[in-house]
Coordinates of C-alpha atoms in Angstrom, one line a residue:
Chain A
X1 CA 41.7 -59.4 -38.8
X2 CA 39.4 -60.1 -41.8
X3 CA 35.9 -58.6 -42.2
X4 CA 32.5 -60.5 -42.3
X5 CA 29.3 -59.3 -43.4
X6 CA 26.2 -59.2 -40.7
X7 CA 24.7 -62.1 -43.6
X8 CA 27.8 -64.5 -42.9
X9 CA 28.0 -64.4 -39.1
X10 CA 27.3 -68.0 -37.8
X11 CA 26.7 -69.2 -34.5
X12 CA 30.1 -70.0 -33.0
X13 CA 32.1 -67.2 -34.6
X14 CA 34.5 -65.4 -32.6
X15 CA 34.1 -61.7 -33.5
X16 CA 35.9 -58.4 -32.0
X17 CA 33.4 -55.6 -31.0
X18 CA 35.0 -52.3 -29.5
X19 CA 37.9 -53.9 -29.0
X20 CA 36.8 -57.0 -26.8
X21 CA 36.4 -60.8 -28.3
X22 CA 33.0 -62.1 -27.8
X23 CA 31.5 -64.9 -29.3
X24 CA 28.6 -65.1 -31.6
X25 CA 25.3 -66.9 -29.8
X26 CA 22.5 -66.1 -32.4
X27 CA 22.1 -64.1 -35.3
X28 CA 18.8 -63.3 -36.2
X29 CA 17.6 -62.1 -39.7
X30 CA 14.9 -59.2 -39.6
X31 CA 13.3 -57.5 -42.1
X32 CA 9.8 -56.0 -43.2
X33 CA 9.0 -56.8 -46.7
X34 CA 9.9 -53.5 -48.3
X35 CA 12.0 -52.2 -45.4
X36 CA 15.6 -52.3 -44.2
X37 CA 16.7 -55.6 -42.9
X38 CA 19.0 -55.9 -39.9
X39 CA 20.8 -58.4 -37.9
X40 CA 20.0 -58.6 -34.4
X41 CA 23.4 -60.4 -33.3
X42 CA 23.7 -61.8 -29.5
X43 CA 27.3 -62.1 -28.6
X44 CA 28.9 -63.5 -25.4
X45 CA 32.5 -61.9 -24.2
X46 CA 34.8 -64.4 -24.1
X47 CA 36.3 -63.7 -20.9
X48 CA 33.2 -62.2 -18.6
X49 CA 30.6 -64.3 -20.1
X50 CA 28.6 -61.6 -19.9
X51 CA 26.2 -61.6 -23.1
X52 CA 24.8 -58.2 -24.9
X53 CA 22.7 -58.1 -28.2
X54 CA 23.7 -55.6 -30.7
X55 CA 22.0 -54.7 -33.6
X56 CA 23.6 -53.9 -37.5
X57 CA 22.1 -53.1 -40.7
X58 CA 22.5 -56.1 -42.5
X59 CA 25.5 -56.4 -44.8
X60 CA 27.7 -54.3 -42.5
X61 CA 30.9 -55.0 -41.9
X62 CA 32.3 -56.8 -38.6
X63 CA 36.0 -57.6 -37.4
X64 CA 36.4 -61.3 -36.4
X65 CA 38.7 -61.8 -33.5
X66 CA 42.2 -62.8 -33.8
X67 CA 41.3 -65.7 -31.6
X68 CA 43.0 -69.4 -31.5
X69 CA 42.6 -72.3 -30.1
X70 CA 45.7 -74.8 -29.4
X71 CA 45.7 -78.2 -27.5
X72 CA 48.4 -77.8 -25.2
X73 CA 50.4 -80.2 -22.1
X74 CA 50.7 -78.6 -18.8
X75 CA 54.2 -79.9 -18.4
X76 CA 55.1 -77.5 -14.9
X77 CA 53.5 -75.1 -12.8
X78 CA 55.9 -72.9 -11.3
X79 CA 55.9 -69.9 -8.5
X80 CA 53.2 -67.5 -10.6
X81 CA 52.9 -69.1 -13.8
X82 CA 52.1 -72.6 -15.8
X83 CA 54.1 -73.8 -18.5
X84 CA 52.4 -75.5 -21.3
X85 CA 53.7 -77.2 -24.4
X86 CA 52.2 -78.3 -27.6
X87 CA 52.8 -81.8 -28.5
X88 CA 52.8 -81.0 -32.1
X89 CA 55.4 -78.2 -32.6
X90 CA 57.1 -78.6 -29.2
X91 CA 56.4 -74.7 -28.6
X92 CA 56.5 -73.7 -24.9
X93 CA 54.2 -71.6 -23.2
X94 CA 54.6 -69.3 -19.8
X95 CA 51.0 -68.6 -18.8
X96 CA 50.7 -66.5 -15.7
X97 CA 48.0 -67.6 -13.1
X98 CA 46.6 -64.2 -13.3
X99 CA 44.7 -65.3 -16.7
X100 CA 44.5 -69.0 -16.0
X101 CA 41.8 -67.6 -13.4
X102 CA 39.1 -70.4 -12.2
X103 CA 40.8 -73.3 -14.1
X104 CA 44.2 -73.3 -11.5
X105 CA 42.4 -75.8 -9.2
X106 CA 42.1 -78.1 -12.2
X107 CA 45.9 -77.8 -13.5
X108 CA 47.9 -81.4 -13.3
X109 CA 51.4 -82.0 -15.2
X110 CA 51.0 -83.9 -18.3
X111 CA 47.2 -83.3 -19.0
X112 CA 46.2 -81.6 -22.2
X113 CA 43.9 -78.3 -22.0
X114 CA 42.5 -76.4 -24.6
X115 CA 44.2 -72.8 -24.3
X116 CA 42.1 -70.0 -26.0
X117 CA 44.3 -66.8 -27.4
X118 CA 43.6 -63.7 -27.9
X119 CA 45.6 -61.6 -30.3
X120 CA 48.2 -64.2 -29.2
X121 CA 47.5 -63.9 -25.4
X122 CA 45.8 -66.7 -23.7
X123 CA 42.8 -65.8 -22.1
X124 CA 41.2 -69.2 -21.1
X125 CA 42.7 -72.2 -20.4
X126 CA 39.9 -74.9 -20.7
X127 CA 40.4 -78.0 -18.5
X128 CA 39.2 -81.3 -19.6
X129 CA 35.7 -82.1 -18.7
X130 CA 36.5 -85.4 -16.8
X131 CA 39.6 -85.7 -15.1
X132 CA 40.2 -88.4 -12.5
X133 CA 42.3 -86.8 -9.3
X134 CA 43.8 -88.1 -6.1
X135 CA 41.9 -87.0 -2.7
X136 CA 44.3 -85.3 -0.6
X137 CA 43.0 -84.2 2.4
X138 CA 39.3 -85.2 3.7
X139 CA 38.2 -86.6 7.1
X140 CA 37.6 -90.6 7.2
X141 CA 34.1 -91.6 6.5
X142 CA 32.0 -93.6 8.7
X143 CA 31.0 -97.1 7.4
X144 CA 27.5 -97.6 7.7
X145 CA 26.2 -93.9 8.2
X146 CA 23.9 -94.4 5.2
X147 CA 22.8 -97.4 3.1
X148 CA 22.3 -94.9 -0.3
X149 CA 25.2 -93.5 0.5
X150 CA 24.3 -90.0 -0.6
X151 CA 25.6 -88.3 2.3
X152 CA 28.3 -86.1 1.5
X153 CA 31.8 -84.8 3.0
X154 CA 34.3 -81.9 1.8
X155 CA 37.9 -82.9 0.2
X156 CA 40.6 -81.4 -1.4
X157 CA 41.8 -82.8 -4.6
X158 CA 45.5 -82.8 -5.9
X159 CA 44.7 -79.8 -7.7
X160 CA 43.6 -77.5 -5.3
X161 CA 40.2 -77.7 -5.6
X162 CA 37.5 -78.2 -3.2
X163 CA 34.7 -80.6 -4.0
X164 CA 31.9 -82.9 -2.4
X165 CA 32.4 -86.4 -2.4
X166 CA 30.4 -89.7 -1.1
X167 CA 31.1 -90.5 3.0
X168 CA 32.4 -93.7 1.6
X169 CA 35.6 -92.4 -0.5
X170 CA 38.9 -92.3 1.5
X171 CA 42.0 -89.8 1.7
X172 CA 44.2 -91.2 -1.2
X173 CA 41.7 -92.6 -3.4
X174 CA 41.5 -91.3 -7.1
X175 CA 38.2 -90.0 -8.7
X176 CA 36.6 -88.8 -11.8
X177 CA 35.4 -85.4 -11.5
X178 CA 33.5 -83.1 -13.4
X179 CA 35.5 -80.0 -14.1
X180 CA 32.2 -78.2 -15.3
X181 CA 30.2 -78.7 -12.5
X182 CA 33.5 -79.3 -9.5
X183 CA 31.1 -82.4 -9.0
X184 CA 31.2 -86.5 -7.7
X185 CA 31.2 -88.3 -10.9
X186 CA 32.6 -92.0 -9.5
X187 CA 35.6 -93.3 -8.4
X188 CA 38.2 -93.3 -11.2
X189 CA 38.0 -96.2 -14.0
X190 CA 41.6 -96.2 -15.1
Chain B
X1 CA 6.4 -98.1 -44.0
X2 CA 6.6 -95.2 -41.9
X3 CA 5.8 -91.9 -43.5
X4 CA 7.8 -88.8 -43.5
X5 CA 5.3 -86.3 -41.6
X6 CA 6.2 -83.7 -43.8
X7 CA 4.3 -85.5 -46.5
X8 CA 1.5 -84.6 -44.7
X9 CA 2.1 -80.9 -45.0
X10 CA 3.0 -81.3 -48.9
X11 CA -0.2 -83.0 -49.0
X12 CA -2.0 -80.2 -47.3
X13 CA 0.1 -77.7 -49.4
X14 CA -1.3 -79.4 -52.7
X15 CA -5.4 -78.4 -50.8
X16 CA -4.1 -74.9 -50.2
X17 CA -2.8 -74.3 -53.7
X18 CA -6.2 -75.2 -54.7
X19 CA -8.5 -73.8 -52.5
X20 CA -7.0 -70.6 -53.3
X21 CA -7.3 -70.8 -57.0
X22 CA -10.6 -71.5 -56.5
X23 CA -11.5 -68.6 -54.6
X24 CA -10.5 -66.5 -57.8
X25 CA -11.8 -68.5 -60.2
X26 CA -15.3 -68.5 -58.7
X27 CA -15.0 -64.5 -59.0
X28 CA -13.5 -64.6 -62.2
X29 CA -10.1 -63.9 -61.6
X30 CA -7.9 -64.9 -64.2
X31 CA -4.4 -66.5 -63.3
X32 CA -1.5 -65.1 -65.1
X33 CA 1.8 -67.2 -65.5
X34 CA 4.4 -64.2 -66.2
X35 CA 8.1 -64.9 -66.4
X36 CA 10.3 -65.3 -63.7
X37 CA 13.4 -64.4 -65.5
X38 CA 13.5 -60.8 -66.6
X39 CA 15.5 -58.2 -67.9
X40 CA 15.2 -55.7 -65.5
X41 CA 15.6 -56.0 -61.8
X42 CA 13.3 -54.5 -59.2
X43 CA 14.0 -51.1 -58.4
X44 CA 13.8 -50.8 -54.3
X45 CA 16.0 -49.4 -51.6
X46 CA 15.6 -52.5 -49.5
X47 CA 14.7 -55.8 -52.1
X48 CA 17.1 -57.5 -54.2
X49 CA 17.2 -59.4 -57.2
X50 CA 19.2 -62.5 -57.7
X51 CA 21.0 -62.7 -60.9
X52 CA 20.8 -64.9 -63.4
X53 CA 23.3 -65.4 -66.7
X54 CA 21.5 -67.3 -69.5
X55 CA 23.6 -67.6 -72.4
X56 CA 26.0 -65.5 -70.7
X57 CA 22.9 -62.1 -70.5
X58 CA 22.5 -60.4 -67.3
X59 CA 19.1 -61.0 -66.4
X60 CA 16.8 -60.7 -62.8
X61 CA 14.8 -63.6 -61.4
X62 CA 11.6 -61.6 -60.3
X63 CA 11.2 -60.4 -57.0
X64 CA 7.3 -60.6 -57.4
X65 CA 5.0 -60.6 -60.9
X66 CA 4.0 -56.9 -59.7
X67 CA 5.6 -55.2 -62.7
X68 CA 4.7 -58.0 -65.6
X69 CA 1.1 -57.7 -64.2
X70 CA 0.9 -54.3 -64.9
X71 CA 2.2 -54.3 -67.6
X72 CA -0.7 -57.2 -68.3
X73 CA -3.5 -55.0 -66.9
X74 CA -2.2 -52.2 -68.8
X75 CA -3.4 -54.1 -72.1
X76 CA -6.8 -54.6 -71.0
X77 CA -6.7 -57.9 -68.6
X78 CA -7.9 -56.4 -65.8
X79 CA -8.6 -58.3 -62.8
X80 CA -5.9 -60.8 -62.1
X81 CA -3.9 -62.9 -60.3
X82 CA -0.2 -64.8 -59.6
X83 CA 0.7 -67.4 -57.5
X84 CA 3.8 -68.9 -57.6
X85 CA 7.5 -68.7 -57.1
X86 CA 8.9 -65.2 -56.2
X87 CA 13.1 -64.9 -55.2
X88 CA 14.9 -62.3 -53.3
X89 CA 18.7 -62.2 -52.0
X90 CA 19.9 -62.4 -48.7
X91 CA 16.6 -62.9 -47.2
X92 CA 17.2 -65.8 -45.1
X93 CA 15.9 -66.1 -41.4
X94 CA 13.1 -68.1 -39.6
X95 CA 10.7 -66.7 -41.9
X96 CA 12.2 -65.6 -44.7
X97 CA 13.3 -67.6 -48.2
X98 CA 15.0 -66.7 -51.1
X99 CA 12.2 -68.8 -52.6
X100 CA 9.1 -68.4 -51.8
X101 CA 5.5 -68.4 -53.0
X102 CA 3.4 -65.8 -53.2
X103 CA -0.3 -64.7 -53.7
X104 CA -0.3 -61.6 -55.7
X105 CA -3.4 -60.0 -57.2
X106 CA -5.0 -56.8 -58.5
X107 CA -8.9 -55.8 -59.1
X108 CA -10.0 -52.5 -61.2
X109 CA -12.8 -50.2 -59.7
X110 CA -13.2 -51.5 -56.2
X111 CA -13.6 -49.7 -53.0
X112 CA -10.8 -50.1 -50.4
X113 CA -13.5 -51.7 -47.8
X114 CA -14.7 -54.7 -50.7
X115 CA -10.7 -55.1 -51.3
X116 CA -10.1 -55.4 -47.7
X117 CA -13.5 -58.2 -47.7
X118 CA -12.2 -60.0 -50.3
X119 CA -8.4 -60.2 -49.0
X120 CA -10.2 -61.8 -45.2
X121 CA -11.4 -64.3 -47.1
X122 CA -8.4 -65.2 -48.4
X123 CA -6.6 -65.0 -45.3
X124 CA -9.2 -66.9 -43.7
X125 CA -8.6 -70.2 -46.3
X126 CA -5.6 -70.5 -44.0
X127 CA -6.2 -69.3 -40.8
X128 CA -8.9 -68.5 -37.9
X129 CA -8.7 -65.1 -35.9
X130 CA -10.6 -64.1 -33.0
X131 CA -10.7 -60.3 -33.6
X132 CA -9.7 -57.8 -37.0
X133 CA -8.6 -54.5 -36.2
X134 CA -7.8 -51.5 -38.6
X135 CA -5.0 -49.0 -37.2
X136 CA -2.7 -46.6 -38.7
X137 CA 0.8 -47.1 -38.9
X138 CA 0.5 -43.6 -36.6
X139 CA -1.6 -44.8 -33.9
X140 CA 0.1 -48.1 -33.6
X141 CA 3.8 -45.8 -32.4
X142 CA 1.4 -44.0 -30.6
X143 CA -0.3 -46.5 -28.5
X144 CA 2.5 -48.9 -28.1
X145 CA 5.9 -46.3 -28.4
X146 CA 3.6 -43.1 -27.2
X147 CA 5.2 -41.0 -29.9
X148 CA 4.2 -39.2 -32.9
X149 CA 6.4 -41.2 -36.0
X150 CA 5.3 -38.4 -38.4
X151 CA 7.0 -35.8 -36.1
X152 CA 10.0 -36.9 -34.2
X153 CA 13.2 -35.9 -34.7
X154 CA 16.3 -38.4 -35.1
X155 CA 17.8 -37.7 -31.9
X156 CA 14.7 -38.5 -29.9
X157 CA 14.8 -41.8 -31.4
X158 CA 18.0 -42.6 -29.0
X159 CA 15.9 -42.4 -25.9
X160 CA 13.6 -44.6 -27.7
X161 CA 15.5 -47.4 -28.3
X162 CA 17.7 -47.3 -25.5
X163 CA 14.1 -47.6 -23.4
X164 CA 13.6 -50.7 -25.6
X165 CA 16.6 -51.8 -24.5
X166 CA 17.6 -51.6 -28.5
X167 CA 21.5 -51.2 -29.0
X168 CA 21.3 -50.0 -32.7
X169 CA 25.3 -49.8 -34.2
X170 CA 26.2 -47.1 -36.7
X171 CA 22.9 -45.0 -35.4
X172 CA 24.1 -42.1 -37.2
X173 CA 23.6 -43.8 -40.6
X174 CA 20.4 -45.4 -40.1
X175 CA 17.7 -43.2 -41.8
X176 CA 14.5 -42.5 -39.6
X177 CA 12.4 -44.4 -42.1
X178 CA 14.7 -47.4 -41.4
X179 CA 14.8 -47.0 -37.6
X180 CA 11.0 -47.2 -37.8
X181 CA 10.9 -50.3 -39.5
X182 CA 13.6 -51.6 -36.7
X183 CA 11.2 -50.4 -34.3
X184 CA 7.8 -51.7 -36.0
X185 CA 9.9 -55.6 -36.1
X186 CA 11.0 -55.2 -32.6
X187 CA 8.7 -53.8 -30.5
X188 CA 5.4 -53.6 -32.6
X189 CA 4.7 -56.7 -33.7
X190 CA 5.4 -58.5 -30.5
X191 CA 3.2 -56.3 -28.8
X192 CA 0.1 -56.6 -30.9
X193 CA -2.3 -59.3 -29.1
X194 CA -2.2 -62.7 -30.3
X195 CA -4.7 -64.2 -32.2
X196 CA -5.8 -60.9 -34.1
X197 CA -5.4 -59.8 -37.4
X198 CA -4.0 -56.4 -38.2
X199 CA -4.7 -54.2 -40.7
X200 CA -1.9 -51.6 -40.9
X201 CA -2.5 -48.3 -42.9
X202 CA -1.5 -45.1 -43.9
X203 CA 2.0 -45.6 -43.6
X204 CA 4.5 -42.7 -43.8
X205 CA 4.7 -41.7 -47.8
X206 CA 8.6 -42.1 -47.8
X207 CA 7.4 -46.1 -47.6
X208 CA 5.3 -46.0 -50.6
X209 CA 6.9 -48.1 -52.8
X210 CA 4.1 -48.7 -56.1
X211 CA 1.3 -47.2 -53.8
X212 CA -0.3 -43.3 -54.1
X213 CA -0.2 -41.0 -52.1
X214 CA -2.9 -38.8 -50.3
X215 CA -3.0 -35.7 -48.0
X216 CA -4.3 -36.4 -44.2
X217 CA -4.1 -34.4 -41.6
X218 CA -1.6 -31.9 -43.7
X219 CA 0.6 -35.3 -44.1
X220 CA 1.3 -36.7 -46.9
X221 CA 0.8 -40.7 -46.5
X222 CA 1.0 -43.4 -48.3
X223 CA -2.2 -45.3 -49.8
X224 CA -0.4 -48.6 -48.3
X225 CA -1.8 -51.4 -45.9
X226 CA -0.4 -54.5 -44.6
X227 CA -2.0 -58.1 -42.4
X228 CA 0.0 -58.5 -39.3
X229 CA -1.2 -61.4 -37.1
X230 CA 0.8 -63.1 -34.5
X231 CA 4.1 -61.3 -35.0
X232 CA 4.5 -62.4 -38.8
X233 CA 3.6 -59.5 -41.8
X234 CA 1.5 -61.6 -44.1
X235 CA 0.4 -59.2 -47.0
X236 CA 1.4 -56.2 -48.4
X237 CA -1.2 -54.2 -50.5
X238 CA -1.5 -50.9 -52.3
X239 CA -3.7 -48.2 -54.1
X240 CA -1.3 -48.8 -56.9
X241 CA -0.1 -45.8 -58.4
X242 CA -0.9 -44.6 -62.0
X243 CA 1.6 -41.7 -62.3
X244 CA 4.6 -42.3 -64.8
X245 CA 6.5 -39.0 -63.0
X246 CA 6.2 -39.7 -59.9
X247 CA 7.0 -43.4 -60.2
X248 CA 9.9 -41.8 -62.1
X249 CA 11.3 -39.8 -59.6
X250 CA 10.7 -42.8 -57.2
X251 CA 13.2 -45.0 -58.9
X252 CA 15.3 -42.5 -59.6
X253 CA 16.0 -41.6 -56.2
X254 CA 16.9 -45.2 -55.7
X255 CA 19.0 -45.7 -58.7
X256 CA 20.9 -42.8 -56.8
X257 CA 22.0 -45.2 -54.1
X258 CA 21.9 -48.5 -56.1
X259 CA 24.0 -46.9 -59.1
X260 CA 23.7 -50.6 -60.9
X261 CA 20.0 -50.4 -61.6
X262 CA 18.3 -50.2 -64.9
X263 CA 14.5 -49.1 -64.9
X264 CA 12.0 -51.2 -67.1
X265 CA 10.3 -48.0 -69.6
X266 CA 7.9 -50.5 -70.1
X267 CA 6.9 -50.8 -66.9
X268 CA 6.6 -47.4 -66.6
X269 CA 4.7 -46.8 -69.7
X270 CA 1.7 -49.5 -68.7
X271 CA 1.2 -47.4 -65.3
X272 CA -0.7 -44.6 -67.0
X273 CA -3.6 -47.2 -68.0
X274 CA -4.2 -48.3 -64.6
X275 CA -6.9 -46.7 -63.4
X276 CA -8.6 -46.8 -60.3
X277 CA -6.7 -50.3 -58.8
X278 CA -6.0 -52.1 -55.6
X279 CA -3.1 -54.9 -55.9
X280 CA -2.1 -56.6 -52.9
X281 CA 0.9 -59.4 -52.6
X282 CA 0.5 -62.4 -49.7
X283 CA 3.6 -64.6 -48.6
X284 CA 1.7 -68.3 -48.9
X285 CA 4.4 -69.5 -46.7
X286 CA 4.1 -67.5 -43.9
X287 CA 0.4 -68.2 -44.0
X288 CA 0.7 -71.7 -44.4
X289 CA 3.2 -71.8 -41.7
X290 CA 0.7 -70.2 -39.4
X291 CA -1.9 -72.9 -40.6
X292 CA 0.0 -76.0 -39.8
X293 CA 1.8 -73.8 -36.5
X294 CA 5.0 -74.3 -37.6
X295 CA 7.9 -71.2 -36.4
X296 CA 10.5 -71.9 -39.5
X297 CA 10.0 -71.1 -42.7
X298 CA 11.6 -74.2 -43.9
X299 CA 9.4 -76.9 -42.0
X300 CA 6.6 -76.1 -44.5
X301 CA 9.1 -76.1 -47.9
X302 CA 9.8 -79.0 -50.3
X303 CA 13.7 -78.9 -48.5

């Protein structure tokens, strides 16, 4: 991949340091009037999360990452894997569940993700933020346990996942969830 | 209609520019207006000129009026000053510009305590400070890094900054002079109590730039002091040096790593006729930032 000077490095840039992908939090100029100015860079890998600061003399060289994003339809999930296709070029994509990770309890046929690659294998499959989901399995509410009706009860969505919802909701009802937060949002609009 | 609040900083801005020029002209300072555009860059390891092209001539926008003002004392007009715009490449950060005003001025046959005086009251158009304190750039690794910065050897620094928690890349080609600097930035500055204004001296003579140097200790050091307060370097002063040779060999040694270079002989030439002079060279910016308590550089310029 193509170099980048310490000077150029923006917020949001996706650079490769030892080997791993991390992207670019801050980049902080510092320098003593007559002195050596360095960068004081704070990177976040793109698969941990975990965040380190590094330090370079400015106008050193860095690698950016060979890192794309692609919008992409889930259009099956089979035995170990998803398959995702790109509604532009039609390209398929066998993603094994092994790096799809956290985001399996939000995968539903026909819904678009944004799929992250690195060095042309995905490492992070980004779910929509909102996505509205059926409830398949929670226990019937009781009318009238609460007039705010903040109390809340454990369900399993058609993906997999397990959330909180209101007493009120019932088994079979769709709702709009937060995919950030696995939170309540409201029951589904569309 | 409503009015932009930065209006009220230009405003402020237009009372600063003033008050300073007055406090030279009621001790009979003289302002100079030297060019900006020059045909020689500045000569240091770690400042850059930006280029310029008139009618298709490589020249330098200046860095600061320090070598056109001696070259100006050098004829006889002793006790001076500049303020105005100054340009330097790939400075850009929170409190950096490429643009940016500076304060720059010399006085002949002055002591270093009356220099010092006279550069508080300056600082003090701007800014109030609870405390001044005077330390050298030896005690301050001492009391805050508790090591000696005129005797360490490069590997110690390692155990240094990884205390600091400092991951340095490419280690093995940062100079110690540089790692110090990384160090003073990192550590120093933040530790330094609020609300007082340091005086920095004696710094090691590698980092002498345009200053002398003088034996202490058995250590050569540099006749060099800068104005710290609240994490931001404000001034950068000097016991200007008056030897051709040395200033020579100076540059030289620089022109060894920037091969592009050209050295100014008249420049050169005017230092002999020095004499005893203290210069010193203030960032307005930073100290107008501090006035109106702003953190980036570029809430306080015309942007």
């Amino acid at each position: 991949m193509s170099d980048i000077s310490t000077n150029d490095i923006k917020q949001g840039m996706k650079l490769e340091i030892e080997n791993q992908p991390y992207l670019v939090i801050s980049n902080e100029f510092v320098k003593p009037g007559k002195g050596q100015a360095f960068n004081r860079i704070r990177v976040k890998h793109l698969q941990s999360g975990r965040s380190i600061e590094k330090t370079y003399k400015s106008g050193e060289k860095l690698s950016l990452a060979d890192v794309q994003e692609m919008r992409m339809r889930l259009l099956y999930l089979d035995q170990n894997e998803a398959v995702f296709m790109s509604d532009e070029t039609f390209e398929q994509m066998h993603i094994p569940f092994t790096a799809i990770k956290e985001t399996k309890k939000w995968l539903k046929d026909d819904i678009i993700y944004d799929i992250i690659f690195y060095k042309g294998e995905a490492i992070e499959i980004l779910p929509p933020t909102f996505m509205d989901l059926k409830i398949v399995e929670t226990n019937p509410g009781v009318r009238g346990d609460t007039a705010s009706g903040r109390v809340l009860k454990p369900a399993i969505l058609e993906t997999g996942a397990n959330i909180s919802i209101p007493i009120f909701i019932e088994q079979g009802e769709i709702i709009k969830v937060d995919t950030r937060t696995a939170e309540y949002v409201s029951r589904s609009q569309s | 209609m409503s009015q932009d609040p930065k209006v009220k900083i230009f405003t402020d801005r237009s009372y600063q520019l003033k008050k300073v020029r007055d406090f030279f002209y009621k001790k009979n300072i003289l302002e100079v207006d030297t060019q900006a555009l020059l045909k020689y860059p500045t000569i240091d390891f770690y400042i850059d000129s930006i280029k310029a092209y008139p009618s298709n001539k490589l020249h330098y926008l200046h860095t600061s009026p320090e070598y056109e003002m001696k070259k100006i004392i050098s004829k006889g007009m002793r006790d001076i000053y500049y303020l105005g715009h100054v340009f330097r490449d790939k400075e850009k950060s929170k409190k950096h510009h490429f643009e940016f005003t500076m304060i720059e001025w010399y006085k002949s046959d002055i002591t270093f305590e009356e220099f010092i005086k006279d550069n508080l009251k300056i600082i003090k158009l701007f800014i109030r400070f609870k405390k001044f304190e005077k330390v050298s750039y030896q005690t301050l690794f001492k009391s805050y890094l508790n090591f000696d910065c005129f005797d360490i050897r490069k590997e110690e620094f390692k155990k240094i900054l990884k205390n600091e928690n400092i991951s340095l890349e490419n280690f093995d080609f940062c100079s110690n002079e540089e790692i110090l600097n990384l160090l003073f930035d990192y550590v120093i500055e933040k530790k330094c109590s609020k609300n007082v204004l340091y005086l920095v001296y004696d710094f090691p003579s590698n980092q002498a730039a345009l200053a002398k140097t003088y034996i202490k200790n058995n250590i050569e050091v540099a006749f060099r002091f800068e104005f710290f307060f609240n994490g931001l370097e404000l001034g950068n002063g000097f016991f200007e040096l008056d030897d051709e040779k040395i200033q020579k060999e100076r540059f030289l040694k620089i022109l060894k790593v920037k091969k592009d270079l050209e050295i100014d002989s008249d420049f050169l030439n005017s230092l002999k006729n020095l004499g005893n002079l203290f210069g010193i060279a203030f960032g307005f910016d930073r100290l107008f930032m501090l006035k109106h308590n702003k953190k980036n550089i570029e809430d306080i310029l015309f942007l």
